[in-house]
């Protein structure tokens, strides 16, 4: 859960930083051509960084999903064993 909050904060910080950069570029005293080039360059950098973060988040989610699946399988085995044990106790107690 803490990791999800951390990822949300990271995404929010990235969006905020991007908005700040864009606002700074648009208010900078540069020509339209220079400004467009700068926006293009910064946009491409932000896109690369965003894709990298997305890949990282995807890998993390895949690992978490695999771990959860393994835990669910183990829990199912434990529950089945316990149910069998309880059934054996009942059969023994009541001579079934």
PDB file of C-alpha atoms in Angstrom:
ATOM      1  CA  UNK A   1       0.000   0.000   0.000  1.00  0.00           C
ATOM      2  CA  UNK A   2       2.824   2.410   0.840  1.00  0.00           C
ATOM      3  CA  UNK A   3       4.397   1.669  -2.527  1.00  0.00           C
ATOM      4  CA  UNK A   4       1.161   2.672  -4.276  1.00  0.00           C
ATOM      5  CA  UNK A   5       1.117   5.973  -2.378  1.00  0.00           C
ATOM      6  CA  UNK A   6       4.760   6.510  -3.293  1.00  0.00           C
ATOM      7  CA  UNK A   7       4.026   5.857  -6.962  1.00  0.00           C
ATOM      8  CA  UNK A   8       1.101   8.277  -6.845  1.00  0.00           C
ATOM      9  CA  UNK A   9       3.287  10.937  -5.290  1.00  0.00           C
ATOM     10  CA  UNK A  10       5.966  10.317  -7.908  1.00  0.00           C
ATOM     11  CA  UNK A  11       3.464  10.647 -10.744  1.00  0.00           C
ATOM     12  CA  UNK A  12       2.036  13.818  -9.205  1.00  0.00           C
ATOM     13  CA  UNK A  13       5.521  15.271  -8.784  1.00  0.00           C
ATOM     14  CA  UNK A  14       6.367  14.440 -12.401  1.00  0.00           C
ATOM     15  CA  UNK A  15       3.172  16.094 -13.645  1.00  0.00           C
ATOM     16  CA  UNK A  16       3.802  19.147 -11.470  1.00  0.00           C
ATOM     17  CA  UNK A  17       7.389  19.440 -12.639  1.00  0.00           C
ATOM     18  CA  UNK A  18       6.299  19.128 -16.258  1.00  0.00           C
ATOM     19  CA  UNK A  19       3.672  21.832 -15.811  1.00  0.00           C
ATOM     20  CA  UNK A  20       6.267  24.062 -14.157  1.00  0.00           C
ATOM     21  CA  UNK A  21       8.735  23.591 -16.986  1.00  0.00           C
ATOM     22  CA  UNK A  22       6.076  24.335 -19.595  1.00  0.00           C
ATOM     23  CA  UNK A  23       4.949  27.451 -17.743  1.00  0.00           C
ATOM     24  CA  UNK A  24       8.554  28.597 -17.440  1.00  0.00           C
ATOM     25  CA  UNK A  25       9.224  28.032 -21.118  1.00  0.00           C
ATOM     26  CA  UNK A  26       6.078  29.826 -22.218  1.00  0.00           C
ATOM     27  CA  UNK A  27       6.895  32.879 -20.117  1.00  0.00           C
ATOM     28  CA  UNK A  28      10.590  32.958 -21.068  1.00  0.00           C
ATOM     29  CA  UNK A  29      11.747  35.773 -23.344  1.00  0.00           C
ATOM     30  CA  UNK A  30      12.535  33.656 -26.413  1.00  0.00           C
ATOM     31  CA  UNK A  31      11.331  33.693 -29.989  1.00  0.00           C
ATOM     32  CA  UNK A  32       8.462  31.465 -31.064  1.00  0.00           C
ATOM     33  CA  UNK A  33      10.811  29.152 -32.980  1.00  0.00           C
ATOM     34  CA  UNK A  34      13.174  28.840 -30.030  1.00  0.00           C
ATOM     35  CA  UNK A  35      10.274  28.251 -27.660  1.00  0.00           C
ATOM     36  CA  UNK A  36       8.786  25.521 -29.882  1.00  0.00           C
ATOM     37  CA  UNK A  37      12.175  23.803 -30.148  1.00  0.00           C
ATOM     38  CA  UNK A  38      12.611  23.965 -26.396  1.00  0.00           C
ATOM     39  CA  UNK A  39       9.090  22.616 -25.782  1.00  0.00           C
ATOM     40  CA  UNK A  40       9.730  19.809 -28.268  1.00  0.00           C
ATOM     41  CA  UNK A  41      13.027  18.900 -26.612  1.00  0.00           C
ATOM     42  CA  UNK A  42      11.593  19.013 -23.089  1.00  0.00           C
ATOM     43  CA  UNK A  43       8.504  17.105 -24.215  1.00  0.00           C
ATOM     44  CA  UNK A  44      10.585  14.314 -25.709  1.00  0.00           C
ATOM     45  CA  UNK A  45      12.643  14.097 -22.523  1.00  0.00           C
ATOM     46  CA  UNK A  46       9.498  13.972 -20.381  1.00  0.00           C
ATOM     47  CA  UNK A  47       8.057  11.274 -22.656  1.00  0.00           C
ATOM     48  CA  UNK A  48      11.220   9.158 -22.349  1.00  0.00           C
ATOM     49  CA  UNK A  49      11.210   9.533 -18.580  1.00  0.00           C
ATOM     50  CA  UNK A  50       7.494   8.779 -18.395  1.00  0.00           C
ATOM     51  CA  UNK A  51       7.920   5.618 -20.469  1.00  0.00           C
ATOM     52  CA  UNK A  52      10.774   4.509 -18.222  1.00  0.00           C
ATOM     53  CA  UNK A  53       8.635   5.053 -15.114  1.00  0.00           C
ATOM     54  CA  UNK A  54       5.757   3.179 -16.740  1.00  0.00           C
ATOM     55  CA  UNK A  55       8.015   0.211 -17.536  1.00  0.00           C
ATOM     56  CA  UNK A  56       9.310   0.253 -13.958  1.00  0.00           C
ATOM     57  CA  UNK A  57       5.775   0.376 -12.537  1.00  0.00           C
ATOM     58  CA  UNK A  58       4.706  -2.438 -14.866  1.00  0.00           C
ATOM     59  CA  UNK A  59       7.589  -4.655 -13.753  1.00  0.00           C
ATOM     60  CA  UNK A  60       6.784  -3.901 -10.124  1.00  0.00           C
ATOM     61  CA  UNK A  61       3.108  -4.734 -10.661  1.00  0.00           C
ATOM     62  CA  UNK A  62       4.016  -8.005 -12.377  1.00  0.00           C
ATOM     63  CA  UNK A  63       6.236  -8.971  -9.431  1.00  0.00           C
ATOM     64  CA  UNK A  64       3.490  -8.082  -6.954  1.00  0.00           C
ATOM     65  CA  UNK A  65       0.919 -10.055  -8.930  1.00  0.00           C
ATOM     66  CA  UNK A  66       3.190 -13.111  -9.082  1.00  0.00           C
ATOM     67  CA  UNK A  67       3.803 -12.912  -5.327  1.00  0.00           C
ATOM     68  CA  UNK A  68       0.071 -12.555  -4.606  1.00  0.00           C
ATOM     69  CA  UNK A  69      -0.695 -15.543  -6.834  1.00  0.00           C
ATOM     70  CA  UNK A  70       1.903 -17.674  -5.036  1.00  0.00           C
ATOM     71  CA  UNK A  71       0.459 -16.632  -1.671  1.00  0.00           C
ATOM     72  CA  UNK A  72      -3.070 -17.463  -2.815  1.00  0.00           C
ATOM     73  CA  UNK A  73      -1.969 -20.922  -3.974  1.00  0.00           C
ATOM     74  CA  UNK A  74      -0.232 -21.545  -0.657  1.00  0.00           C
ATOM     75  CA  UNK A  75      -3.283 -20.331   1.286  1.00  0.00           C
ATOM     76  CA  UNK A  76      -5.501 -22.661  -0.738  1.00  0.00           C
ATOM     77  CA  UNK A  77      -3.222 -25.604   0.094  1.00  0.00           C
ATOM     78  CA  UNK A  78      -3.210 -24.674   3.793  1.00  0.00           C
ATOM     79  CA  UNK A  79      -6.999 -24.372   3.886  1.00  0.00           C
ATOM     80  CA  UNK A  80      -7.422 -27.720   2.110  1.00  0.00           C
ATOM     81  CA  UNK A  81      -5.069 -29.428   4.573  1.00  0.00           C
ATOM     82  CA  UNK A  82      -6.864 -27.894   7.547  1.00  0.00           C
ATOM     83  CA  UNK A  83     -10.279 -28.853   6.161  1.00  0.00           C
ATOM     84  CA  UNK A  84      -9.067 -32.430   5.659  1.00  0.00           C
ATOM     85  CA  UNK A  85      -7.683 -32.508   9.222  1.00  0.00           C
ATOM     86  CA  UNK A  86     -10.968 -31.240  10.659  1.00  0.00           C
ATOM     87  CA  UNK A  87     -12.906 -33.754   8.579  1.00  0.00           C
ATOM     88  CA  UNK A  88     -10.688 -36.561   9.893  1.00  0.00           C
ATOM     89  CA  UNK A  89     -11.273 -35.393  13.479  1.00  0.00           C
ATOM     90  CA  UNK A  90     -15.030 -35.364  12.975  1.00  0.00           C
ATOM     91  CA  UNK A  91     -15.012 -38.815  11.354  1.00  0.00           C
ATOM     92  CA  UNK A  92     -12.881 -40.190  14.209  1.00  0.00           C
ATOM     93  CA  UNK A  93     -14.975 -38.546  16.911  1.00  0.00           C
ATOM     94  CA  UNK A  94     -18.291 -39.804  15.532  1.00  0.00           C
ATOM     95  CA  UNK A  95     -17.009 -43.072  14.030  1.00  0.00           C
ATOM     96  CA  UNK A  96     -18.093 -42.116  10.547  1.00  0.00           C
TER      97      UNK A  96
END
